[in-house]
Amino acid sequence: MNRIDRVTAILIQLQSKRVVKAQEIADRFNISLRTVYRDVKALDEAGVPVIGEAGVGYSIMEGYRLPPVMFTREEATAFLTAEKLVEKLTDVSTRKNYSTAMLKVKAVLRLTEKDYLEAMEQHIEVIENQYVPKRSNDTIHLQQVLQSIASKKVLQLDYFANHNQQQSNRDVEPVGIYYLGENWYMVAYCRLRKDYRTFKFGSISRLTVMDVHFDKQHPSLKSFLNKVSKEKNLQTVVLLIDKNVLPYFGDQKYYNGFVSQREADANTIEMTFLTGSLIGFARWFLLFGDHAIIKSPQALMDEVKVALASISKKVNTAN
C-alpha cells in the first residue's frame, strides 16, 4: 500500500471510533509508531482537524466528515459475502437492516463495480448442514437483545432449560451474544440465580424488553467467554489418524474441539483437539478408532477401553 492510500485509510479509521490509539494504527498497517506520527501529521497539515492527546490517542474534531467513500471491488465483494451469511444465520430484523445498509454501499459504487456485484451474487451461497435439524432464526430477536445491551434495559424471558427439562421465567441483564455450532447464545446476568448464565436463543419462547434499567457494570463478553473456557478445564488430545478417513470427519471434528493438524508421515495425520469431556470424546473416537492411534492422554485410552469392554460384554450377553 502506497503512502497516499495508507493516509486515506488512516483517516477513515480515525472516523470509525471516538479515539484511536497510535498502536492500533501501527498494528493495522504493520508500520512503526514513528511512521504513524508522520502520517497523522500529514493529515493535520492537509487541514484535517486531528486532536492528539498523549497516552490517550487520536480523535477528529466533532462535526468533521470525510466526503462519501468509494469502496474497492474487493471490499464490496466482502460485503456481498457477509450478506449471504446474514441471510442464513440471523433474524428478520438483522437481515432487513443489513439489506438497507447494502443498498447504501451499492449506491456509492462505480457502475463497473455494481455490474461486478450483480454478476458475483449468483456465485456465492451459504448451504445449511443437511445433518443438523432445520431451525428457524426468525424469532431469535438479535436486534432486541443488542438494543437492550446498548440501553442497559432488563430482558424478561420465558426459558426452557434442557438440562432439567423445566420452563422458567427470568429477568436478565444481557452482556452479549455469540454464535456457536449452528446456534445463537446470549450471556446475561440472571437476577433469579444471581449469577451469569448462558441462554440458547432456541430455548427462549418469549422475550420482552422491560422498561427497567440496570446500573451494574458487567464484564466484556470476551472476558466472560475466556473465563468460562478456563473453568471448563479443557484437556488436550493428540491422535494419529489414517489420511484416508479424514474426508469422512466433516464438521464433526470442530464439534469435538479440533485445534490443528500436521502431516506425521506419508499416510498419517497428527490431529490435536481440546475437549471438556474425555468420556464424550471416547465415544466419538470409537467411530473411527480402527483407523487411529491415541497419542495422548492416557486417560482417553482408559475411557475407550472401558467403553469397549462394556460393548463386548453386551454383545456376548446377546449371543
mmCIF file of N, CA and C in Angstrom, residues 3 13 39-40 44 55 60 90 100 127 129-130 147 152 154 174 179 182 185-186 214 239 263-264 282 312:
data_model
loop_
_atom_site.group_PDB
_atom_site.id
_atom_site.type_symbol
_atom_site.label_atom_id
_atom_site.label_comp_id
_atom_site.label_asym_id
_atom_site.label_seq_id
_atom_site.Cartn_x
_atom_site.Cartn_y
_atom_site.Cartn_z
ATOM 1 N N ARG A 3 1.782 5.396 0.287
ATOM 2 C CA ARG A 3 1.528 6.276 1.426
ATOM 3 C C ARG A 3 0.198 7.018 1.295
ATOM 4 N N GLN A 13 -10.105 5.275 9.432
ATOM 5 C CA GLN A 13 -10.026 4.601 10.732
ATOM 6 C C GLN A 13 -10.276 5.582 11.875
ATOM 7 N N ASP A 39 2.391 10.184 9.412
ATOM 8 C CA ASP A 39 1.155 10.148 8.612
ATOM 9 C C ASP A 39 0.067 11.020 9.229
ATOM 10 N N VAL A 40 -0.057 10.983 10.540
ATOM 11 C CA VAL A 40 -1.063 11.812 11.210
ATOM 12 C C VAL A 40 -0.718 13.293 11.047
ATOM 13 N N ASP A 44 -2.917 16.411 9.436
ATOM 14 C CA ASP A 44 -3.092 17.697 10.097
ATOM 15 C C ASP A 44 -2.686 18.839 9.175
ATOM 16 N N GLY A 55 -0.839 9.548 25.610
ATOM 17 C CA GLY A 55 -1.321 8.491 26.477
ATOM 18 C C GLY A 55 -2.762 8.100 26.242
ATOM 19 N N ILE A 60 -10.879 12.972 15.934
ATOM 20 C CA ILE A 60 -11.144 14.027 14.956
ATOM 21 C C ILE A 60 -12.212 14.943 15.531
ATOM 22 N N THR A 90 -28.962 -15.109 10.737
ATOM 23 C CA THR A 90 -29.513 -14.126 11.672
ATOM 24 C C THR A 90 -31.028 -14.058 11.572
ATOM 25 N N THR A 100 -30.714 -2.913 3.982
ATOM 26 C CA THR A 100 -30.751 -1.458 3.808
ATOM 27 C C THR A 100 -29.334 -0.888 3.737
ATOM 28 N N ILE A 127 -24.823 -22.827 2.431
ATOM 29 C CA ILE A 127 -25.660 -24.038 2.472
ATOM 30 C C ILE A 127 -25.776 -24.532 3.903
ATOM 31 N N ASN A 129 -26.289 -27.194 6.911
ATOM 32 C CA ASN A 129 -25.874 -28.573 7.132
ATOM 33 C C ASN A 129 -27.087 -29.494 7.085
ATOM 34 N N GLN A 130 -27.085 -30.429 6.137
ATOM 35 C CA GLN A 130 -28.253 -31.304 5.969
ATOM 36 C C GLN A 130 -28.407 -32.295 7.113
ATOM 37 N N GLN A 147 -30.103 -4.001 21.326
ATOM 38 C CA GLN A 147 -30.620 -2.703 21.746
ATOM 39 C C GLN A 147 -30.741 -2.643 23.264
ATOM 40 N N LYS A 152 -29.043 -0.615 28.266
ATOM 41 C CA LYS A 152 -28.947 -1.169 29.623
ATOM 42 C C LYS A 152 -30.333 -1.393 30.215
ATOM 43 N N VAL A 154 -33.383 -4.259 31.202
ATOM 44 C CA VAL A 154 -33.562 -5.651 31.613
ATOM 45 C C VAL A 154 -34.448 -6.385 30.613
ATOM 46 N N PRO A 174 -28.517 -8.442 29.948
ATOM 47 C CA PRO A 174 -27.699 -9.010 28.869
ATOM 48 C C PRO A 174 -26.288 -8.442 28.801
ATOM 49 N N TYR A 179 -22.295 -16.805 18.351
ATOM 50 C CA TYR A 179 -22.781 -17.889 17.502
ATOM 51 C C TYR A 179 -21.838 -19.066 17.609
ATOM 52 N N GLU A 182 -24.061 -23.878 15.069
ATOM 53 C CA GLU A 182 -25.383 -23.753 14.456
ATOM 54 C C GLU A 182 -26.407 -23.040 15.328
ATOM 55 N N TYR A 185 -26.364 -17.763 21.049
ATOM 56 C CA TYR A 185 -26.451 -17.800 22.511
ATOM 57 C C TYR A 185 -26.341 -16.374 23.062
ATOM 58 N N MET A 186 -26.934 -16.182 24.233
ATOM 59 C CA MET A 186 -26.829 -14.903 24.937
ATOM 60 C C MET A 186 -26.219 -15.140 26.318
ATOM 61 N N PHE A 214 -30.687 -1.182 34.278
ATOM 62 C CA PHE A 214 -29.747 -1.724 35.264
ATOM 63 C C PHE A 214 -28.470 -0.900 35.236
ATOM 64 N N LEU A 239 -4.137 -37.264 18.382
ATOM 65 C CA LEU A 239 -4.414 -38.528 17.695
ATOM 66 C C LEU A 239 -3.555 -38.642 16.441
ATOM 67 N N GLU A 263 1.069 -33.153 9.094
ATOM 68 C CA GLU A 263 1.393 -34.444 8.485
ATOM 69 C C GLU A 263 2.474 -35.132 9.315
ATOM 70 N N ALA A 264 2.155 -36.337 9.823
ATOM 71 C CA ALA A 264 3.121 -37.105 10.621
ATOM 72 C C ALA A 264 4.030 -37.910 9.702
ATOM 73 N N ALA A 282 -14.267 -40.086 23.830
ATOM 74 C CA ALA A 282 -14.011 -41.523 23.641
ATOM 75 C C ALA A 282 -15.110 -42.160 22.805
ATOM 76 N N SER A 312 -18.404 -55.081 24.469
ATOM 77 C CA SER A 312 -18.095 -56.508 24.322
ATOM 78 C C SER A 312 -18.976 -57.359 25.233
#
